[in-house]
Every structure is written in structure tokens, then in C-alpha cells.
XYZ file of C-alpha atoms in Angstrom:
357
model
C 2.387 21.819 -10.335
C 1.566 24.333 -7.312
C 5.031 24.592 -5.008
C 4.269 24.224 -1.497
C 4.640 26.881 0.617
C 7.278 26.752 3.483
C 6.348 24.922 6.158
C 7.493 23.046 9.325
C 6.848 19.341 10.397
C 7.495 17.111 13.099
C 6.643 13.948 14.011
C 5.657 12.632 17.569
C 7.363 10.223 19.294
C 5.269 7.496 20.090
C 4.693 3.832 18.481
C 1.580 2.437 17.277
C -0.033 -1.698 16.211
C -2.909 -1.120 14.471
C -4.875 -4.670 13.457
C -7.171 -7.726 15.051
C -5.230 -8.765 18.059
C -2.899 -6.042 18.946
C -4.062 -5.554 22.739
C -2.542 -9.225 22.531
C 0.973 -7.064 22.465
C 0.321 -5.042 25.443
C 2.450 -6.620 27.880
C 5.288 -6.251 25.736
C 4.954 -2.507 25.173
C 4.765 -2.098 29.070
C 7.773 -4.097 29.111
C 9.489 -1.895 26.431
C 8.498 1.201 27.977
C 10.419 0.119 30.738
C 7.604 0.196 33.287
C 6.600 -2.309 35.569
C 3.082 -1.724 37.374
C 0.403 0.375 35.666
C -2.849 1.486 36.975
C -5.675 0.199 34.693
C -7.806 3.834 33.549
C -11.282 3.163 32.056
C -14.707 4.579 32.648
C -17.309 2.662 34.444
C -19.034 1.043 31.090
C -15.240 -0.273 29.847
C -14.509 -1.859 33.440
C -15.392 -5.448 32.182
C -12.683 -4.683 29.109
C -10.286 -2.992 31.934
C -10.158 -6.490 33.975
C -10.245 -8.328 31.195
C -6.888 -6.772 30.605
C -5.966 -6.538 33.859
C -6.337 -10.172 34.133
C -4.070 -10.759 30.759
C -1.216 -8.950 32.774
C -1.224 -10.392 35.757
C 1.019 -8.908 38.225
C 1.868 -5.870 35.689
C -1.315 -4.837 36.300
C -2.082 -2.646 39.520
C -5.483 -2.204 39.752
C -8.091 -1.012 37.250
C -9.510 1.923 37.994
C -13.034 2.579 36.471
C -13.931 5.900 37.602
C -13.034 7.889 34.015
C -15.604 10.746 33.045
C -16.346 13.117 30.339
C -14.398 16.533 30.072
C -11.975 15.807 32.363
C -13.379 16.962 35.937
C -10.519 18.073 38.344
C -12.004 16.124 40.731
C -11.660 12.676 39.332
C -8.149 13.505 37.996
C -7.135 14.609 41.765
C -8.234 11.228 43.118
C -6.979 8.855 40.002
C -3.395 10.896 41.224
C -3.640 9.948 44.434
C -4.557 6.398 43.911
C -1.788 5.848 41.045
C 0.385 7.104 44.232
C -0.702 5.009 46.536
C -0.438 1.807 44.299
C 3.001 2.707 43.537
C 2.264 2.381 39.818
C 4.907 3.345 37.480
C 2.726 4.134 34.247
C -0.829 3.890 33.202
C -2.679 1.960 30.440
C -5.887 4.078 29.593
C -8.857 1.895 27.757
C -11.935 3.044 26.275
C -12.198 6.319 24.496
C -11.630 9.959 25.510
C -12.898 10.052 28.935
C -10.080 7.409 29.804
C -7.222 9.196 28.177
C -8.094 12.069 29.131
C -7.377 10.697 32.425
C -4.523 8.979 32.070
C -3.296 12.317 30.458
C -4.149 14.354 33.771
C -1.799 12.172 35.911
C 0.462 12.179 33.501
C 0.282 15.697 33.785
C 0.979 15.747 37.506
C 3.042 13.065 38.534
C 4.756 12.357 34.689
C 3.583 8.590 34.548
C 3.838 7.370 31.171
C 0.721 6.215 29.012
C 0.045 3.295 27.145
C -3.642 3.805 24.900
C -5.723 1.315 23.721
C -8.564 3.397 22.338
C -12.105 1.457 21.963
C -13.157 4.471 19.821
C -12.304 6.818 17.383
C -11.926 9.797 19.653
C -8.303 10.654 18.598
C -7.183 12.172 21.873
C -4.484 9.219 22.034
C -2.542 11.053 19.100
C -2.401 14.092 20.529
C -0.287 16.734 23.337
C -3.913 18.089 24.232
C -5.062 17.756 28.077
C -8.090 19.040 29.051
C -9.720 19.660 32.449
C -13.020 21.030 33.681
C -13.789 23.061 36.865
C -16.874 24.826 37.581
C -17.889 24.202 34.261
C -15.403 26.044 32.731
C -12.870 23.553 30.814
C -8.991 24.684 30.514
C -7.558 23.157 27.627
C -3.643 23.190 26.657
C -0.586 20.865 25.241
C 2.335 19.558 26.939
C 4.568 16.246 25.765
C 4.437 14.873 29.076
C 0.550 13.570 28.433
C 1.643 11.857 25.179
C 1.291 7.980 25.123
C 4.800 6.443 24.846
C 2.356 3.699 22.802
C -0.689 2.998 21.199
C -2.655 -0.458 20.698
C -5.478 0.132 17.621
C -7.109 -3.412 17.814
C -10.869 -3.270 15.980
C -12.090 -6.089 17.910
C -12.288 -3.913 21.271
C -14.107 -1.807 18.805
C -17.180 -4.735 17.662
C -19.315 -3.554 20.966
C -19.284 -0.321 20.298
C -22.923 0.893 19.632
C -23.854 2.254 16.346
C -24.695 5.587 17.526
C -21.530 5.853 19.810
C -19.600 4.169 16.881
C -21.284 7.057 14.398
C -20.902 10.102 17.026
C -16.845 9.145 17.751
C -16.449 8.866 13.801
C -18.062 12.421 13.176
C -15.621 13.590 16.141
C -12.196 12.051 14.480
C -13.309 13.674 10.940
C -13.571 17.216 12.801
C -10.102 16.864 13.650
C -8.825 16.380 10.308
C -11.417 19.118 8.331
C -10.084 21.768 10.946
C -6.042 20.437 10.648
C -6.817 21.236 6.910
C -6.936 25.321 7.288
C -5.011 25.420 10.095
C -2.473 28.230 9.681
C 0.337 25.491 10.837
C -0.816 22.744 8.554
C 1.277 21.198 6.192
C 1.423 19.597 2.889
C 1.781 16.121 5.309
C -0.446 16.478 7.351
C -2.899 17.848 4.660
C -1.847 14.354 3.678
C -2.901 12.468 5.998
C -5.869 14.552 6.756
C -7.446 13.743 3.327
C -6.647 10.283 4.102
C -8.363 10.113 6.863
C -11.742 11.317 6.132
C -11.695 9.515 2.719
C -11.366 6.411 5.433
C -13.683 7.385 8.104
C -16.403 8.625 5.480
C -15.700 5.743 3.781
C -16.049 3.307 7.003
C -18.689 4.694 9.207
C -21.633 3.714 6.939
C -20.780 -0.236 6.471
C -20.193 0.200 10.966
C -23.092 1.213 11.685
C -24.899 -0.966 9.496
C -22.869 -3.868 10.854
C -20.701 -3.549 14.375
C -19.192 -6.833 13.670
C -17.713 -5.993 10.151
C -14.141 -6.306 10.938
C -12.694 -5.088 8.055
C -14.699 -1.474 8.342
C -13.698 -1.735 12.076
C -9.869 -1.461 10.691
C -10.862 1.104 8.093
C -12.369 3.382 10.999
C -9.803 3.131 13.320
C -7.245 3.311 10.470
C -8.697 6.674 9.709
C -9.478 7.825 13.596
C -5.225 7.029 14.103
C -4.631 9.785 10.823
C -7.219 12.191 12.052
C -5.872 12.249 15.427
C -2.273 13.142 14.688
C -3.497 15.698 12.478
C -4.869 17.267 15.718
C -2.025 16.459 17.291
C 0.427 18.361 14.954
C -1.590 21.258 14.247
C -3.797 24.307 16.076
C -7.558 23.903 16.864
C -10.070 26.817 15.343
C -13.559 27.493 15.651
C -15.196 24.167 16.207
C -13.104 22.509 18.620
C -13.350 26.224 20.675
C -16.987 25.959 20.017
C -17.286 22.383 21.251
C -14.989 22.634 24.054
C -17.076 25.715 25.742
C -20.158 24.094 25.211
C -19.311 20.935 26.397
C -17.397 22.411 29.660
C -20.454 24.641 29.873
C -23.731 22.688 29.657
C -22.049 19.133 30.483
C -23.038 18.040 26.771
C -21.476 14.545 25.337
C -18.248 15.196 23.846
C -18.868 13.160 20.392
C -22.383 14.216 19.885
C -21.400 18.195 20.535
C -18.735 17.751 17.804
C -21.408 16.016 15.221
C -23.947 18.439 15.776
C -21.151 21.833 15.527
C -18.578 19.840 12.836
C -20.780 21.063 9.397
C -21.770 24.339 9.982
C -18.379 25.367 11.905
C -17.112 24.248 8.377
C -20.058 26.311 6.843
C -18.668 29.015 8.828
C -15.036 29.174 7.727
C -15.520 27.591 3.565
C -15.546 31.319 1.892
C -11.883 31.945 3.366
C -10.926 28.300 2.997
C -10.726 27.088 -0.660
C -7.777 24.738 -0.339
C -9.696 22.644 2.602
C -12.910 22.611 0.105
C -10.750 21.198 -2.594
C -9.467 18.646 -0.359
C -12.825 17.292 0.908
C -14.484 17.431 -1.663
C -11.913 14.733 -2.991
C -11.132 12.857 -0.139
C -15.582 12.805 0.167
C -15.878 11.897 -3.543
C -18.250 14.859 -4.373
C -18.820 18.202 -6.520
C -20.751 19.373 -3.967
C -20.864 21.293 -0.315
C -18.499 19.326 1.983
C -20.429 21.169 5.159
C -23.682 19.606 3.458
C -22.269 16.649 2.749
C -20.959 16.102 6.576
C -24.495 17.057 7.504
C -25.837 14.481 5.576
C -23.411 12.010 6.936
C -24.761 12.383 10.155
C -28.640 11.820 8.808
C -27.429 8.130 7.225
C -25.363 7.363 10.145
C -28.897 7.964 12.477
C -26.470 10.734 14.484
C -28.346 13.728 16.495
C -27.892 16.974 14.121
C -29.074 19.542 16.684
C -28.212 20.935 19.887
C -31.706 20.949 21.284
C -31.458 16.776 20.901
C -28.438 16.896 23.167
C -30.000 18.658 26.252
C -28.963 22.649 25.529
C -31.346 25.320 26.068
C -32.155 27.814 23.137
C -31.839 30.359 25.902
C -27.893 29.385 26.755
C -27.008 30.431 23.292
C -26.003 33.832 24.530
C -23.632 32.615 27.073
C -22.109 30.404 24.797
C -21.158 33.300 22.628
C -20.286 35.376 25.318
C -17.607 32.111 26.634
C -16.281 31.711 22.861
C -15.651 35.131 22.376
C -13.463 35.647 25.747
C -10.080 34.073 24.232
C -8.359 34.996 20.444
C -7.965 31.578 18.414
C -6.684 31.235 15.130
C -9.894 30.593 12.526
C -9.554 31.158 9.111
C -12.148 33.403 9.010
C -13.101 36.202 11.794
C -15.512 35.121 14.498
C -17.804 37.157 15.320
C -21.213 37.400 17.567
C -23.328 38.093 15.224
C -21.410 34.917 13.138
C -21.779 32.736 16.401
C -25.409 33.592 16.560
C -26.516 32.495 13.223
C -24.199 29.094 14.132
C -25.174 28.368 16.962
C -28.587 28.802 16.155
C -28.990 26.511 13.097
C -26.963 24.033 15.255
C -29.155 24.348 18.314
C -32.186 23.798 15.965
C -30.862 21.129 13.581
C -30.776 23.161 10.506
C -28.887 22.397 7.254
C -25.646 24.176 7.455
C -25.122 27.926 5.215
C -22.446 30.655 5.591
């Protein structure tokens, strides 16, 4: 029996439904929150979900406001402020995946509205005290308890539309929160826990999704598993690859899922020699003897993800800058980053190769 080290814990306040038919609930966690008029957050290809809710709540609902966009551009947060303001609204409901949080997180930032999430994908950001914002292509990241959601709606059916390549990229991105909350130097033995949990789920899940959108039960799994991965990054620090992610995606304008599929197995690569515990964990929770980075990589060949950077849009030539960007700030990492590290990285990355340390 190995005695856990000492550690700290602690929870986040926030309730979550999980199961077929809990956006049916909604109106009675606005009611519960104590809130009367929310503003309806969703990006432009959720706004036929958004009025579809809208509708549902009547007059609780303010207006829907389709306008959310990837990494969090100051811009769109400023004007989603100003409309919540004008509306008079009270609290927000954000629908669709990390885009819409995201913005329901900035005016919650702002002006302190309360959120209500009802995530269509396995982003994660719901779970979590992380805002991010991007200006100039630089994206400021950082935590505050104001942008948590007082409540969270996991129902799979919003989920059934979700493409199988979106459905496969958002997957990837929920298991890199739980493979980096694993050798995070303020992990715990719970939320190494639920960490394990939540890729065995997710790894588990994704395949049978993307094979079949309408399989309900994987639907369940998957979000089951997205809810567990996203508290992990919720209660713990980032490292390497969400650093890695968030400069390139800030950078370069790259999709947020995709970035984090492509980086996820050979940031692991990176940081395996000076993280044995996470290996053992992985390699049970992925039901293999094997190299988990390999095995993620692999992943993303079944699931018919992109596995390079080149795929997404980046330039071999921006490479350097994206070293330069990641190198600027200290952030805990298991093991030390360094350029010449970053370079061989980024480089297998940008070209798609099979992860290596």
C-alpha cells in the first residue's frame, strides 16, 4: 500500500444533471439561481439550438445572442457586455461548446452575471475558473470564481449533431485536461481519481461516437467523461500543452480542439521520463502495456482526427515564434522546457510525426 502524500482538495461549488433530457430542467435552475432574465450566448452554428431554448423559456429568456467565437476576442466580449446591459439581463445561459462559455465567462468577468452551461461538446471549460481572452493575437489566460457556472445541464441529445470530427477533436481536447491534471504538482489522489476515470470513459466512448453520432448511450459515456476531465482542469495547474496550445492558438488563429489533438501526445512524449506515476495511470485507465503518448496518437488516426499542425493552417516557418511566445512566461511542467525541447515538439507536431522524447 503506497501512503499518499499530503495534499489539498476542494471542491467547486456548482451543480450539475447529467442524462437524456436534462436541458428539459433549465428553467428550474434559472429559477433556483435566483435569476430572472438571461441573455441566450451561443456561436452562430448553435443559434437554431439557442432559440430553440429561448423559445422553451419564454419570457426568462432575453434574447439569444449568437455572436460567440473562438479564443475569446476582446472585441466580441466588449459588445456581448454591453448588450447583456442593455437587455437588463440578470445572468446568462451559454450553449454550445467553448467559444460560448468562454463568453459567458467574459461578462461574467465584467459585470459578475451568473452562468448557467449547457455544453454541446466535450470542451470542459464549463468545469473550470479559467477565462481566456485574445487581443492582437496574443491570448491572456487566468482564473477567477466569478466566471464559474452556478450550474451545469450535460444532456447527450444536444450532443447527436455533433459531427464526427468535431465530436473526435472536443474528445481529444477533454482527455488533455485530465493527462496534464495527472502530473500536475497540485494534483491529488482525487482528482488523480477522477482523471483516470475520465479518460478510461472518453477513450472508451469516442470510438463507438464517431462511428455512430446517434448512439446515445456513448453520447452519455463521452460527456460523462468530458464532466470528470473538466474539473480536473478546473482543480489543478495547466503545464506544457495547454501553454503550448494556448500560444498557438492566440497566435496563428488555429481551432481550439484540433490544436489540442495535434500537441496532446507528444506534449505527453515530452514530459513521460519525469512522470512515471501519470504513465502508470494511463496506461490503466487506456488498457495497455504500451506508450500512452503513442497510444493517444493512435487514437486520433481511428477517430479520422488531423495529427499535424501543417493540416490545421500553421506555417513550418512560425515555429520559431511559437517558441519564442512559450518561452516568455515560467509554468509549472514536470519536466524543464526548453528551446531546443520545443523545437523537436513542435516540429514532429507541425509535420504529423509519431510522438518520441
Amino acid at each position: 500500500m503506497t501512503t499518499p502524500s499530503p495534499f489539498t482538495y476542494e471542491a467547486l461549488p456548482m451543480r450539475v444533471r447529467l442524462g437524456p433530457g436534462a436541458v428539459a430542467q433549465l428553467s428550474e435552475e434559472i429559477t433556483g439561481a435566483g435569476l430572472q432574465r438571461v441573455l441566450i450566448l451561443c456561436s452562430p452554428e448553435q443559434q437554431d439550438v439557442g432559440e430553440s431554448i429561448a423559445t422553451a423559456l419564454g419570457d426568462q429568456a432575453a434574447e439569444v445572442y449568437p455572436h460567440a467565437r473562438m479564443h475569446g476576442p476582446v472585441e466580441v466580449a466588449a459588445a456581448a457586455r454591453e448588450r447583456a446591459r442593455q437587455l437588463g439581463a440578470d445572468g446568462c445561459v451559454a450553449v454550445g461548446g467553448g467559444s460560448a462559455i468562454g463568453l459567458g465567462k467574459a461578462i461574467a468577468l465584467e459585470h459578475g452575471l451568473p452562468i448557467i452551461a449547457v455544453p454541446t461538446t466535450y470542451a470542459g471549460s464549463e468545469m473550470t475558473t479559467v477565462w481566456g481572452l485574445t487581443d492582437n493575437g496574443r491570448k491572456r489566460t487566468g482564473k477567477d470564481r466569478r466566471v464559474l457556472p452556478v450550474s451545469v445541464l450535460y444532456d447527450p441529445e444536444l450532443t447527436i449533431s455533433l459531427p464526427p470530427q468535431v465530436s473526435a477533436t472536443s474528445g481529444m481536447n477533454a482527455l488533455a485536461h485530465a493527462v496534464e491534471a495527472l502530473y500536475a504538482p497540485d494534483s491529488s489522489p482525487i482528482i488523480n481519481l477522477m482523471a483516470e476515470e475520465g479518460v478510461r470513459a472518453l477513450y472508451t466512448a469516442l470510438p463507438a461516437v464517431v462511428a455512430d453520432g446517434t448512439d446515445l448511450e456513448a453520447r452519455t459515456e463521452a460527456l460523462y467523461g468530458a464532466w470528470l476531465c473538466g474539473a480536473c482542469l478546473g482543480a489543478t495547474t495547466m503545464s506544457l500543452h495547454h501553454k503550448l496550445c494556448h500560444t498557438l492558438g492566440g497566435m496563428f488563429d488555429l481551432p481550439h480542439a484540433a490544436t489540442h489533438t495535434v500537441v496532446l501526445p507528444h506534449a505527453l512524449a515530452y514530459n513521460q521520463p519525469e512522470a512515471p506515476r501519470a504513465v502508470a495511470a494511463l496506461k490503466r485507465a487506456l488498457d495497455i502495456n504500451s506508450d500512452p503518448a503513442t497510444a493517444l496518437w493512435e487514437l486520433a488516426g481511428r477517430l479520422g482526427a488531423p495529427r499535424s499542425l501543417h493540416e490545421l493552417g500553421m506555417a513550418e516557418s512560425a515555429i520559431d515564434a511559437a517558441i519564442e511566445a512559450a518561452m516568455t512566461s515560467p509554468y509549472a511542467n514536470p519536466r524543464p522546457v526548453t528551446t531546443e525541447g520545443l523545437r523537436h515538439l513542435l516540429s514532429a507536431a507541425w509535420a504529423g510525426k509519431p510522438p518520441t522524447t
